[in-house]
PDB file of C-alpha atoms in Angstrom:
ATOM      1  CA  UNK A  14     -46.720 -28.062   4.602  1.00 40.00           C
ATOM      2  CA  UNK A  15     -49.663 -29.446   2.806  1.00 36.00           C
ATOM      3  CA  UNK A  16     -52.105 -31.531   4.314  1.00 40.00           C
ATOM      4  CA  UNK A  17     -54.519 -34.295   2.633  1.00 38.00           C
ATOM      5  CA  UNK A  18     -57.054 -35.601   4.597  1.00 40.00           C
ATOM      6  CA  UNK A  19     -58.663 -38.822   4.051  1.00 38.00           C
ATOM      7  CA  UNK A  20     -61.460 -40.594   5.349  1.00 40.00           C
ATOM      8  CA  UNK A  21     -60.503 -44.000   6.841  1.00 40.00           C
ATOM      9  CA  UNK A  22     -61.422 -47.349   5.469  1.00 42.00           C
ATOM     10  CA  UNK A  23     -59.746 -50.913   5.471  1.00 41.00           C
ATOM     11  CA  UNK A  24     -57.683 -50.249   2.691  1.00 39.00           C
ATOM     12  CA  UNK A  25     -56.605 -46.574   3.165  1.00 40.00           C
ATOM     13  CA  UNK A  26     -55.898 -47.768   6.775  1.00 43.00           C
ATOM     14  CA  UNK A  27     -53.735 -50.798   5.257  1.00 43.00           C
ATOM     15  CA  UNK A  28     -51.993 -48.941   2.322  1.00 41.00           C
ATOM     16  CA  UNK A  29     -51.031 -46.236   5.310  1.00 42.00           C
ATOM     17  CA  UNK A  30     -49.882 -48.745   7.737  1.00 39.00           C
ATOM     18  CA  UNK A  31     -47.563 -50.651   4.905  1.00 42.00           C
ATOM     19  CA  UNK A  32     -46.370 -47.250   3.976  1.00 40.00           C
ATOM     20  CA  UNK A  33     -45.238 -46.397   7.638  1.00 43.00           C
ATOM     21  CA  UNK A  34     -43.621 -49.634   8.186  1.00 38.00           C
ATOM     22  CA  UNK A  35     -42.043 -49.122   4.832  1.00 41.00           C
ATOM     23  CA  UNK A  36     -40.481 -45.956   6.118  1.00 42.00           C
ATOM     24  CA  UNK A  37     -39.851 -47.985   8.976  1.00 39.00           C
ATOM     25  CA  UNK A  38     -37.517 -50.284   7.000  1.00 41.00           C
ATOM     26  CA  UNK A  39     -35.717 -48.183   5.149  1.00 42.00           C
ATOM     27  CA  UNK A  40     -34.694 -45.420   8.288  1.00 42.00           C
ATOM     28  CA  UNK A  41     -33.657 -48.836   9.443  1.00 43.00           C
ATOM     29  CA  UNK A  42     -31.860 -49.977   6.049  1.00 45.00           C
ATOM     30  CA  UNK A  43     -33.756 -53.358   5.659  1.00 50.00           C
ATOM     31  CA  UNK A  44     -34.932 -53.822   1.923  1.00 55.00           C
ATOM     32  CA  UNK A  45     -37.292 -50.608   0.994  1.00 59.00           C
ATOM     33  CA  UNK A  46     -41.134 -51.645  -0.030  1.00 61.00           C
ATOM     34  CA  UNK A  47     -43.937 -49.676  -1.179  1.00 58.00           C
ATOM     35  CA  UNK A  48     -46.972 -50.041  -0.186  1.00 60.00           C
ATOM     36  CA  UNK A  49     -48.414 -53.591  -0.987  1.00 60.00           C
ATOM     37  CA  UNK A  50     -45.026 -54.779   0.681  1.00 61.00           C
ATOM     38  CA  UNK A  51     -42.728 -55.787  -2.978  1.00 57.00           C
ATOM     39  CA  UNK A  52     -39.601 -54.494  -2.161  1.00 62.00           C
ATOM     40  CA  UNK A  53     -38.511 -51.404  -4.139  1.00 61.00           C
ATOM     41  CA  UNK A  54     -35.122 -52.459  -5.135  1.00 58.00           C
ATOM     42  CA  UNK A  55     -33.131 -49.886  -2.549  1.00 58.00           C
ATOM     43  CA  UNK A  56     -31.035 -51.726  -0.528  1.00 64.00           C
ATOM     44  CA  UNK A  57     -29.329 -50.764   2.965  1.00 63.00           C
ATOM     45  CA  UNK A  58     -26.004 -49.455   2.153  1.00 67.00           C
ATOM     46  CA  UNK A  59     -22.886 -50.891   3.655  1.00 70.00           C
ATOM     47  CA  UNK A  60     -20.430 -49.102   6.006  1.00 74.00           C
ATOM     48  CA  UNK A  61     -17.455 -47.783   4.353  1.00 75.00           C
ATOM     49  CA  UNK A  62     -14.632 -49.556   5.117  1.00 76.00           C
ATOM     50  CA  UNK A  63     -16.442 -52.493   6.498  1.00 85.00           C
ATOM     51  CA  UNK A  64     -15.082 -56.055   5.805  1.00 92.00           C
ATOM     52  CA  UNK A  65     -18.764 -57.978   4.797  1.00 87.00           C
ATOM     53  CA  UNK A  66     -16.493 -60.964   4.825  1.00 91.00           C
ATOM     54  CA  UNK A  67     -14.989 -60.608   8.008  1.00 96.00           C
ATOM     55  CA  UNK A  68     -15.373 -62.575  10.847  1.00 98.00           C
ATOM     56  CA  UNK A  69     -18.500 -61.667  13.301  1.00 98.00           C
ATOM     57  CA  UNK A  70     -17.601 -60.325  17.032  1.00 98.00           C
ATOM     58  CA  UNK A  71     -19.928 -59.306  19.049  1.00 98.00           C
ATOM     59  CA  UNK A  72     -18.846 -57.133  22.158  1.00 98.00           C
ATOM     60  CA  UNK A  73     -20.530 -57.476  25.961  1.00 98.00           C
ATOM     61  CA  UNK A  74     -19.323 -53.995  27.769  1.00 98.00           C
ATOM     62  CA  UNK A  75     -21.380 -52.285  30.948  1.00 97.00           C
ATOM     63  CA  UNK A  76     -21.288 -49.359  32.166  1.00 96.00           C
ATOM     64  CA  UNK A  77     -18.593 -47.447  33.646  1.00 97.00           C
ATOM     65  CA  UNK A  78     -17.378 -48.699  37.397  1.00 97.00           C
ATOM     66  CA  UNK A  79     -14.509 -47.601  39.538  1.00 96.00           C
ATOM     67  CA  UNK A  80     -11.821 -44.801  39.414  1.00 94.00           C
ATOM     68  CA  UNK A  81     -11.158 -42.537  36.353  1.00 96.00           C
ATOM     69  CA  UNK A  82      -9.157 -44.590  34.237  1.00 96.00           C
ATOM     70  CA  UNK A  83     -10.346 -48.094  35.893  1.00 97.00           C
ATOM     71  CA  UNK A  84     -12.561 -50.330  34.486  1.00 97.00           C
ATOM     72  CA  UNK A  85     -13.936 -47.905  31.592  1.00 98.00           C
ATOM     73  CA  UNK A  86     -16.266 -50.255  29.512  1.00 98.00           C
ATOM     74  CA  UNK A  87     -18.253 -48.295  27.508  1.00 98.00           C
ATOM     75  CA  UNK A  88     -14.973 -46.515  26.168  1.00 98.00           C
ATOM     76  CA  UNK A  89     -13.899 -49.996  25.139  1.00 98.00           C
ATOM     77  CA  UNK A  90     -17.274 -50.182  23.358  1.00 98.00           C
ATOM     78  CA  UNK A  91     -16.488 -47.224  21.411  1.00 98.00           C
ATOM     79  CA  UNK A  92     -12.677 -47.804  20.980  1.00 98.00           C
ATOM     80  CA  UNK A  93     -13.013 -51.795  20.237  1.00 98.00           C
ATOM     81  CA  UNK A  94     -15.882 -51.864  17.619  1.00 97.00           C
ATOM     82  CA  UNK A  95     -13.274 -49.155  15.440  1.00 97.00           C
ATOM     83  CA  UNK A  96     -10.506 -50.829  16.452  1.00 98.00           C
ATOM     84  CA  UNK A  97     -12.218 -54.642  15.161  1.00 98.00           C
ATOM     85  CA  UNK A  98     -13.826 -52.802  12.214  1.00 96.00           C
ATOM     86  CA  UNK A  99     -10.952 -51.449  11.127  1.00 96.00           C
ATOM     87  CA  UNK A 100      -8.720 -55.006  11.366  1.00 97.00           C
ATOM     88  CA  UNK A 101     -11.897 -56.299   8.845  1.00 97.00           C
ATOM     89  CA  UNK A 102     -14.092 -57.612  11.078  1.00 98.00           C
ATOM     90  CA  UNK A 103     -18.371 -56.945  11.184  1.00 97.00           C
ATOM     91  CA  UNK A 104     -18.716 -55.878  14.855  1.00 97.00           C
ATOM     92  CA  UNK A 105     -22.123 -55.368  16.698  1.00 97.00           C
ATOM     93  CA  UNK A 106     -22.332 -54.652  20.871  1.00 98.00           C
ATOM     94  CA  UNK A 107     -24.191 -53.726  23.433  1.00 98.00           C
ATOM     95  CA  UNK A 108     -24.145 -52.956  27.483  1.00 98.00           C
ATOM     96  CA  UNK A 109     -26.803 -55.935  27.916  1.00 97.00           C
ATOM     97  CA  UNK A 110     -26.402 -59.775  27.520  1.00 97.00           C
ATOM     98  CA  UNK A 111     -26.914 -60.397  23.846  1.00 98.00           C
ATOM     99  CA  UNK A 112     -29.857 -62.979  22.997  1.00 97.00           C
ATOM    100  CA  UNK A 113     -30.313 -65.705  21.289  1.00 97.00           C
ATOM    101  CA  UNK A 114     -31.626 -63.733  18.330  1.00 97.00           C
ATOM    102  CA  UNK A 115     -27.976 -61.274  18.269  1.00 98.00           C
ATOM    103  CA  UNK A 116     -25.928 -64.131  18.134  1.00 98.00           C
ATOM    104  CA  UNK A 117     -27.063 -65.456  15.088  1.00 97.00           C
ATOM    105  CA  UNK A 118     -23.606 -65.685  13.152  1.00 97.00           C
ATOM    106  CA  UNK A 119     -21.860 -64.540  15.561  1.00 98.00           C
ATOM    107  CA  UNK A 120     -18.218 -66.370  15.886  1.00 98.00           C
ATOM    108  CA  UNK A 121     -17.494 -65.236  19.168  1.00 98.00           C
ATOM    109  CA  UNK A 122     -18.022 -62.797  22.180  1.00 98.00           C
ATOM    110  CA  UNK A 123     -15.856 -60.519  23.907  1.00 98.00           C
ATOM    111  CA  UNK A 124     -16.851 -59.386  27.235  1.00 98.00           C
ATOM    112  CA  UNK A 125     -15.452 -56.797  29.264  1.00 98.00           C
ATOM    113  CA  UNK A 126     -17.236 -56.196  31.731  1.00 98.00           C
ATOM    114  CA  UNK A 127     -17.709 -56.893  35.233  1.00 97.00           C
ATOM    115  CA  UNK A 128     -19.514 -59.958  37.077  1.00 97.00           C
ATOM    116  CA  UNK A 129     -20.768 -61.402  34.115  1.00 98.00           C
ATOM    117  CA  UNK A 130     -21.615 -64.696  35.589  1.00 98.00           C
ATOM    118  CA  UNK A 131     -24.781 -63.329  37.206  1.00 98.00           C
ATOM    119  CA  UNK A 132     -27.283 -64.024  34.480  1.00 98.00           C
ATOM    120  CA  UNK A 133     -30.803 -64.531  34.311  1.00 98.00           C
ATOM    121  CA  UNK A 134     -32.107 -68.145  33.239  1.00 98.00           C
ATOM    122  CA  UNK A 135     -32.683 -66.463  29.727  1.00 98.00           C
ATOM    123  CA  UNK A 136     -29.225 -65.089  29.714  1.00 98.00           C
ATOM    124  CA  UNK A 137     -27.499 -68.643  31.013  1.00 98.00           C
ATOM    125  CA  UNK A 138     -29.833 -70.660  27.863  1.00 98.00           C
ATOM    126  CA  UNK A 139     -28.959 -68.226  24.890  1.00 98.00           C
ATOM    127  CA  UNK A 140     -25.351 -68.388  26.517  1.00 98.00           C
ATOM    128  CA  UNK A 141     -24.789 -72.282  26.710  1.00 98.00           C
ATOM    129  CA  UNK A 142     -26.572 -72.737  22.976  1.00 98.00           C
ATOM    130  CA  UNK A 143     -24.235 -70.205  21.891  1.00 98.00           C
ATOM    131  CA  UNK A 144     -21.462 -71.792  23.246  1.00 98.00           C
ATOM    132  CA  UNK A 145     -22.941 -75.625  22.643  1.00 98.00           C
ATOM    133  CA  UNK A 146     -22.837 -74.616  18.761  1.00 98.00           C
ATOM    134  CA  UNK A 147     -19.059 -73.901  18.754  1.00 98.00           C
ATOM    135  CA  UNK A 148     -19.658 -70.139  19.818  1.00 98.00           C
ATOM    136  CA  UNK A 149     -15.816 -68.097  20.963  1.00 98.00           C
ATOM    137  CA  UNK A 150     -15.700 -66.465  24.454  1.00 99.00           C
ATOM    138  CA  UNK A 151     -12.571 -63.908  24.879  1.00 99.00           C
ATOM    139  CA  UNK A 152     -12.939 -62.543  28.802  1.00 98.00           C
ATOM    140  CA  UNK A 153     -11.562 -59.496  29.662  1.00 98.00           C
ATOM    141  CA  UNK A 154     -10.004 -59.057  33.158  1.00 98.00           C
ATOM    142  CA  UNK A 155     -13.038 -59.463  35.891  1.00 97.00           C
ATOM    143  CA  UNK A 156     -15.443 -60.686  33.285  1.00 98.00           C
ATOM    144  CA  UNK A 157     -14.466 -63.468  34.705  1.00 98.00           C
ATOM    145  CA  UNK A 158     -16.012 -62.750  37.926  1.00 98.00           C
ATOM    146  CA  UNK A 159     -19.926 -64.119  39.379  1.00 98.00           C
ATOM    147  CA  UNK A 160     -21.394 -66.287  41.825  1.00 98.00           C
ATOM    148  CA  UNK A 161     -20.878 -69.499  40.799  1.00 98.00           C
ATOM    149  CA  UNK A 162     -16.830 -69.663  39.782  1.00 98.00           C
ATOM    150  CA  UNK A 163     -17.266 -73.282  38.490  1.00 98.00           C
ATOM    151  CA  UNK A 164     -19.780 -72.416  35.827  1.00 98.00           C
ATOM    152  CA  UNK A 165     -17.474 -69.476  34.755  1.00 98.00           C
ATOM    153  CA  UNK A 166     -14.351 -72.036  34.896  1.00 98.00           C
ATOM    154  CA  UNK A 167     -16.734 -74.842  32.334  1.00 98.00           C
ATOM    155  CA  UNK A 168     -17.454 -72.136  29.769  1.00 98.00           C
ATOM    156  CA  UNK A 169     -14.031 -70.207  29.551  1.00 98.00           C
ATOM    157  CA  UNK A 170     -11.527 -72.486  31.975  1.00 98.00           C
ATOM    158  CA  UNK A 171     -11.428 -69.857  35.109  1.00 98.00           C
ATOM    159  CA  UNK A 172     -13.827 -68.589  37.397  1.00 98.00           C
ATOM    160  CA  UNK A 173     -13.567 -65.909  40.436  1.00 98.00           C
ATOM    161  CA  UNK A 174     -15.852 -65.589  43.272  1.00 98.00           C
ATOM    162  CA  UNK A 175     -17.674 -62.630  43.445  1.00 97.00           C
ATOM    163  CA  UNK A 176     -17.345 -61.135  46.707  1.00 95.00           C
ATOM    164  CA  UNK A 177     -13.921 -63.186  48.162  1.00 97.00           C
ATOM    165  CA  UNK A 178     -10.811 -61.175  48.672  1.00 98.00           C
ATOM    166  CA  UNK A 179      -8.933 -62.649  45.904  1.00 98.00           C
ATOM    167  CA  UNK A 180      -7.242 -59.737  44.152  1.00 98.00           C
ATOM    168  CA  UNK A 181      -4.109 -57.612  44.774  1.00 97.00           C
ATOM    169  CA  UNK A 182      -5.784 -54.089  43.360  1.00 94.00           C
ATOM    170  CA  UNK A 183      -2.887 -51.683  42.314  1.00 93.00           C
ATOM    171  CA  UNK A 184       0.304 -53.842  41.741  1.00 97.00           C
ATOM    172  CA  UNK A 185       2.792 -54.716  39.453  1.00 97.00           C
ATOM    173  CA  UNK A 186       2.059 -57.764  37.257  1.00 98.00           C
ATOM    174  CA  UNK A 187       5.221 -59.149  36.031  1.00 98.00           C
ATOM    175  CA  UNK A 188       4.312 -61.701  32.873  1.00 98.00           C
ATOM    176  CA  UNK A 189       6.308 -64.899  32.521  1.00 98.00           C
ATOM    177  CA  UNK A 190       5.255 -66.356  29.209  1.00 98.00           C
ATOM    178  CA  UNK A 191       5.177 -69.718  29.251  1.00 98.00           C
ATOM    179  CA  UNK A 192       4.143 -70.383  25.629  1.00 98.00           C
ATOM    180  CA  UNK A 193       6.352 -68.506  23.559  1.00 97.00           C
ATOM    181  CA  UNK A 194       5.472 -70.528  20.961  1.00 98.00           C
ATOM    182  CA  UNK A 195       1.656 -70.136  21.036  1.00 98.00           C
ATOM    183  CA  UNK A 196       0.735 -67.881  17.641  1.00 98.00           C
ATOM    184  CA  UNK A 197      -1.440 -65.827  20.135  1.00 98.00           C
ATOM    185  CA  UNK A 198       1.699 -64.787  21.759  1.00 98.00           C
ATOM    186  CA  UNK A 199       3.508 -63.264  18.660  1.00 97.00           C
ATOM    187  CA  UNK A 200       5.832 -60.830  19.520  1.00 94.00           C
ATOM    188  CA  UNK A 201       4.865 -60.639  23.392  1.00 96.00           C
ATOM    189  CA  UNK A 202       7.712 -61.148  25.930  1.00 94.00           C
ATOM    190  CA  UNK A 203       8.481 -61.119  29.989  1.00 97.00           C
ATOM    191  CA  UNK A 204       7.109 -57.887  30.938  1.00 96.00           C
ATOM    192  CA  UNK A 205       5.687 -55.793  33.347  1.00 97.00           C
ATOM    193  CA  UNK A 206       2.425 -53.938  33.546  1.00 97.00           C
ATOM    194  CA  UNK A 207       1.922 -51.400  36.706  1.00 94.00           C
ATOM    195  CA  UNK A 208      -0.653 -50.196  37.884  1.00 95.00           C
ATOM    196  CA  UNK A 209      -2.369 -53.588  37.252  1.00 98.00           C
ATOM    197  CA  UNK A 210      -4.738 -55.983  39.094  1.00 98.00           C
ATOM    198  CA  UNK A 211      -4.614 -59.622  39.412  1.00 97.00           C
ATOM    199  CA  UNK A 212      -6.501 -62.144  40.583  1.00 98.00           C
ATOM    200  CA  UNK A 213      -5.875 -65.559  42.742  1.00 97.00           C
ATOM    201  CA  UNK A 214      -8.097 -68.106  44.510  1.00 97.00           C
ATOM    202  CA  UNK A 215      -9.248 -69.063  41.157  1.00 98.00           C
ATOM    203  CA  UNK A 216     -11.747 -71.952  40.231  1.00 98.00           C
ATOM    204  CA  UNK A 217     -10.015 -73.732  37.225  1.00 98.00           C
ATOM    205  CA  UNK A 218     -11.839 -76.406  34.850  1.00 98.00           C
ATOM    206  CA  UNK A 219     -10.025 -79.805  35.596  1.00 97.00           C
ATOM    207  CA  UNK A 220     -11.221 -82.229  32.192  1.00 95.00           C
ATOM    208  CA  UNK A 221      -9.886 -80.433  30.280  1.00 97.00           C
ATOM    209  CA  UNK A 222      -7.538 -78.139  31.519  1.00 98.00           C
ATOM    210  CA  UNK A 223      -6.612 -74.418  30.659  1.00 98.00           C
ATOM    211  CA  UNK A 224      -3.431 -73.882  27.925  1.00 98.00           C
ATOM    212  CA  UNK A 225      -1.057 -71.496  30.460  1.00 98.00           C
ATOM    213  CA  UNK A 226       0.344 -68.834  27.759  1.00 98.00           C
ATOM    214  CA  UNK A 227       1.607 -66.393  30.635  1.00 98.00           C
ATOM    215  CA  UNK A 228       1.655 -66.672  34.319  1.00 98.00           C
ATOM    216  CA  UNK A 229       2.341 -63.767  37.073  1.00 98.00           C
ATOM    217  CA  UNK A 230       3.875 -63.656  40.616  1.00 98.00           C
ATOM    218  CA  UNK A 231       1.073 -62.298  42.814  1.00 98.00           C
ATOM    219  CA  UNK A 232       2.174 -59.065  44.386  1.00 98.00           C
ATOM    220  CA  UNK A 233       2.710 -57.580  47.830  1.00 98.00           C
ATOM    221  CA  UNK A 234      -0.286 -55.179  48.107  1.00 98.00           C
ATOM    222  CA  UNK A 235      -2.353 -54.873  51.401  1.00 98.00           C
ATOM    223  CA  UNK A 236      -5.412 -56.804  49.600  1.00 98.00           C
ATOM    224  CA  UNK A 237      -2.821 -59.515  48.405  1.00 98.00           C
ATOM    225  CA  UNK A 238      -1.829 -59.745  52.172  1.00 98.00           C
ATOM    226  CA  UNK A 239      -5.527 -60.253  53.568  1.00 98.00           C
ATOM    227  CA  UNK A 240      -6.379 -62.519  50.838  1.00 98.00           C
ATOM    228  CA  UNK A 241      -3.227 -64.881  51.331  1.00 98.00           C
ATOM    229  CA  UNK A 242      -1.915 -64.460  47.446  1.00 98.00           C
ATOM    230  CA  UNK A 243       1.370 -62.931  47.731  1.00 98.00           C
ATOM    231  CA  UNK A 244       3.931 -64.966  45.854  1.00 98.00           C
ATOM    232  CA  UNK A 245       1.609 -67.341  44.489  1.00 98.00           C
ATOM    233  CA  UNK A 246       2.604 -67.930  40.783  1.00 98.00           C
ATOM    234  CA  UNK A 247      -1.093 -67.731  39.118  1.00 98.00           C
ATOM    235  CA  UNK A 248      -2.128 -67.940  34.835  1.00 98.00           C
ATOM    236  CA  UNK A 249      -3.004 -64.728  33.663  1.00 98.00           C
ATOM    237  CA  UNK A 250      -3.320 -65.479  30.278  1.00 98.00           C
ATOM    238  CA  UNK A 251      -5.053 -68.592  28.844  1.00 99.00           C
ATOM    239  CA  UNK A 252      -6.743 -70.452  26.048  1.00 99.00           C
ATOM    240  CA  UNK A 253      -9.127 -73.397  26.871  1.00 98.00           C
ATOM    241  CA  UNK A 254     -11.061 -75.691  24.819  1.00 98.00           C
ATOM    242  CA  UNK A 255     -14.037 -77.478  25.097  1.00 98.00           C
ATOM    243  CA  UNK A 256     -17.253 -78.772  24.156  1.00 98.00           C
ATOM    244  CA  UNK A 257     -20.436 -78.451  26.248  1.00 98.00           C
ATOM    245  CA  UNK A 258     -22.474 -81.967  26.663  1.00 96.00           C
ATOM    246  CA  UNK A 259     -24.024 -82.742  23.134  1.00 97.00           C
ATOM    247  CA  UNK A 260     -22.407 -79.509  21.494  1.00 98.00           C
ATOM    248  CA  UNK A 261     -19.901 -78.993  19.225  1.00 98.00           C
ATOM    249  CA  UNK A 262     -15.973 -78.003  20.188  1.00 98.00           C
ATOM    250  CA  UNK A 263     -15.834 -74.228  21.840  1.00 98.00           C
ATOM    251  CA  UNK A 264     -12.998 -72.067  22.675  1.00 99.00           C
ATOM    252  CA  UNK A 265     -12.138 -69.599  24.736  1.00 99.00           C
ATOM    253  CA  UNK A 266      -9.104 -66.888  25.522  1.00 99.00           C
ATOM    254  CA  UNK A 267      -8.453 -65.167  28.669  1.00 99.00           C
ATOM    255  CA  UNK A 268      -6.586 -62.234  29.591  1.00 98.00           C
ATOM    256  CA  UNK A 269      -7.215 -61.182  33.446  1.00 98.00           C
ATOM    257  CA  UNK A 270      -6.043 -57.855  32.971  1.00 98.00           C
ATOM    258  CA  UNK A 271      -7.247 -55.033  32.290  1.00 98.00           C
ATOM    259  CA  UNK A 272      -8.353 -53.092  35.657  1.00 98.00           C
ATOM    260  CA  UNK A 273      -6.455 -49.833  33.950  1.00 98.00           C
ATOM    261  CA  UNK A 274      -8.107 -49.407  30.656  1.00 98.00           C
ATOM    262  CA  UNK A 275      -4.976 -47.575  28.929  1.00 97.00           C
ATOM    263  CA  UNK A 276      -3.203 -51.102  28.984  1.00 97.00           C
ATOM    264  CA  UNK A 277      -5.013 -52.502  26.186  1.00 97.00           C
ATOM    265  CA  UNK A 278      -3.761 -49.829  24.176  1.00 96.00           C
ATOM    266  CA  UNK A 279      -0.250 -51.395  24.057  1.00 96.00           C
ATOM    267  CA  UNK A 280       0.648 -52.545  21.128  1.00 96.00           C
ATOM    268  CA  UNK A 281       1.516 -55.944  22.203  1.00 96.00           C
ATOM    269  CA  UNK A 282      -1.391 -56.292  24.717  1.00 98.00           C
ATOM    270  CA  UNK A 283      -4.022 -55.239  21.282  1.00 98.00           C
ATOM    271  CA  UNK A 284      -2.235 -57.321  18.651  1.00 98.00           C
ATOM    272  CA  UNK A 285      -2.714 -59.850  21.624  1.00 98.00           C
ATOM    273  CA  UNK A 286      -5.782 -59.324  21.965  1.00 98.00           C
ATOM    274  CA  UNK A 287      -6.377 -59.204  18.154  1.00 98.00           C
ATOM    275  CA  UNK A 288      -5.495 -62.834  17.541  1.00 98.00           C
ATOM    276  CA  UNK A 289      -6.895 -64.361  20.787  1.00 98.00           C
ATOM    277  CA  UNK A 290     -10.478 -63.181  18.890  1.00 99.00           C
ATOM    278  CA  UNK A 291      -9.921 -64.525  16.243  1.00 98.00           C
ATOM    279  CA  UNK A 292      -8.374 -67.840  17.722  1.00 98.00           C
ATOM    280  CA  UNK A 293     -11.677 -67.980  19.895  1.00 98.00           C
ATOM    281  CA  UNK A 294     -13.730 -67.289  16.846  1.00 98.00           C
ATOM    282  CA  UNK A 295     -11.978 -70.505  15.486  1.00 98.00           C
ATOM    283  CA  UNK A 296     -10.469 -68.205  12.433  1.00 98.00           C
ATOM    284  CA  UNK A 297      -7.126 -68.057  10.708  1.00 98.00           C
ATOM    285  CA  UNK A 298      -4.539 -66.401  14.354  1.00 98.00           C
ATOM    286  CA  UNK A 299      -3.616 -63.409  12.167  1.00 98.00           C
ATOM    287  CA  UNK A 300      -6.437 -62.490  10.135  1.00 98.00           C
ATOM    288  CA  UNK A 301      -7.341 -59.269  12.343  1.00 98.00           C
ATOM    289  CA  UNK A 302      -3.569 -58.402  12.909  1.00 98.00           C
ATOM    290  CA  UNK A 303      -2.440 -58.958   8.986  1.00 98.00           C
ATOM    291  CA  UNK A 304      -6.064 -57.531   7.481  1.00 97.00           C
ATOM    292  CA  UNK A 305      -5.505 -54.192   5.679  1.00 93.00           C
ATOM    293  CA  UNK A 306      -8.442 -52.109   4.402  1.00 88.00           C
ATOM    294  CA  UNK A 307      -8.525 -51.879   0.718  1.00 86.00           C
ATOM    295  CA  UNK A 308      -8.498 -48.599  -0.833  1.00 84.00           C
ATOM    296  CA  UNK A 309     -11.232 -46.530  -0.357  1.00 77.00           C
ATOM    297  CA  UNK A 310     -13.329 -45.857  -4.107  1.00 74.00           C
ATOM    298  CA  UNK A 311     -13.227 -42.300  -5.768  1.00 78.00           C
ATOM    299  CA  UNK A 312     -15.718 -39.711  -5.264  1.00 76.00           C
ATOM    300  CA  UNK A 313     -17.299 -39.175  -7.986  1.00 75.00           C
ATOM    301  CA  UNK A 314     -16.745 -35.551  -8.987  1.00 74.00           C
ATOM    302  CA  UNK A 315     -19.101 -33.127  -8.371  1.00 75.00           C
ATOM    303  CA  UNK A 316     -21.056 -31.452 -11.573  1.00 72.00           C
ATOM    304  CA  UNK A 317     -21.300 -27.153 -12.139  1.00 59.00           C
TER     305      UNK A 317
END
């Protein structure tokens, strides 16, 4: 390695600063400059395979709570941002509430994970401006969960109190689809998901009120029993719309499963999933679902 040594002075201390924040840029992929800060022409070079049109979801996961298998966020991270990228949309994420400043043009949020109503008063702000601008929410399962259920239930249409006994843990979760017709519900019929969790006692938004696509019969399990649930007949799956005071029209989806993270790999629960994003992200049902990845360029071929 060679060495050159120079003796400091305002500029050579200037020139060396712009060149490390240069170097900065570009391990970063913003626009490359060189030292006097005129940008060199390099540019950051997209992802292959990544839709620079698509639609902009940002995901909310935590880390990993509960049994092996249960409530695995930060493999949903990992699967979900493929999974979105692949159906041609730009995905960012994060285990941390996302600020103001990473929701710029973002359409909508999908959190998955748990107790997400307790928020700092930073958190709550960049939340309701998100949301006051038209911003999506999709919750996953007890995303929906916090200390204040009626807040929860005026941003996405549902709320559950953190702490209550208001869940059945491991139990069958028999769907009754009530909108058939709903484009979110493509494909999706009465069925069954066990081992499943589902929640009762629920806070619901009254003006206006949730859009039932699938209800459940709460089940017999020994928490259903202590919390009073069984047999209640409880929406599991909704879509709500809204606007906050002075903001512009919101939506949200819901889907209040989701305790065993292999069910959102079935294919009717993802293509679910799929369009409820883009529904909440106010974009075309099927986009995601229908979007197929053009071909990728040729290589070029390799010289000697």
């Amino acid at each position: 390695m060679i060495r050159t040594m120079l003796k400091w002075s305002p500029l050579v201390g200037a020139a060396a600063v712009a060149l490390a924040l240069s170097a900065v840029a570009g391990a970063q992929g913003g626009a490359v400059t060189d030292a006097n800060g005129v940008p060199t022409g390099a540019e950051k070079p997209r992802i292959p395979g990544q839709n620079l049109n698509g639609m902009h979801v940002y995901l909310r996961a935590g880390l990993k709570t509960h049994l092996p298998g249960q409530h695995d966020y930060p493999q949903f991270l990992a699967d979900w941002s493929k999974i979105l990228t692949q159906h041609g949309a730009v995905v960012d994420g994060s285990f941390h509430a996302p600020g103001a400043d990473e929701l710029q043009g973002v359409d909508v949020i999908v959190m998955y994970k748990g107790d997400t109503g307790f928020m700092t008063a930073k958190e709550r702000a960049d939340l309701m401006a998100f949301v006051k601008r038209g911003g999506g929410i999709v919750m996953i399962h007890d995303a929906l969960c916090g200390p204040d259920p009626a807040e929860m239930a005026m941003l996405v249409g549902g709320g559950k109190k953190h702490g209550e006994v208001n869940y059945t843990l491991d139990a069958n979760v028999p769907y009754h689809i009530v909108d058939p017709a709903s484009p979110i519900m493509k494909g999706v019929k009465d069925f069954a998901l066990k081992p499943e969790e589902s929640f009762y006692k629920m806070t619901w938004a009254e003006s206006p009120k949730i859009h039932v696509l699938a209800t459940a019969t709460i089940d017999d399990t020994p928490a259903a029993r202590q919390g009073g649930g069984v047999g209640q007949v409880v929406p599991q799956i909704w879509t709500y719309e809204h606007a906050l005071p002075g903001g512009q029209p919101a939506r949200a989806f819901v889907w209040m499963q989701g305790h065993e993270y292999a069910n959102l790999g079935n294919p009717m629960i993802e293509n679910m999933l799929l369009r409820g994003i883009a529904w909440a992200g106010k974009h075309p049902v099927d986009e995601l679902v229908d979007y197929k990845q053009p071909p990728a360029p040729p290589r070029p071929a390799r010289q000697g």
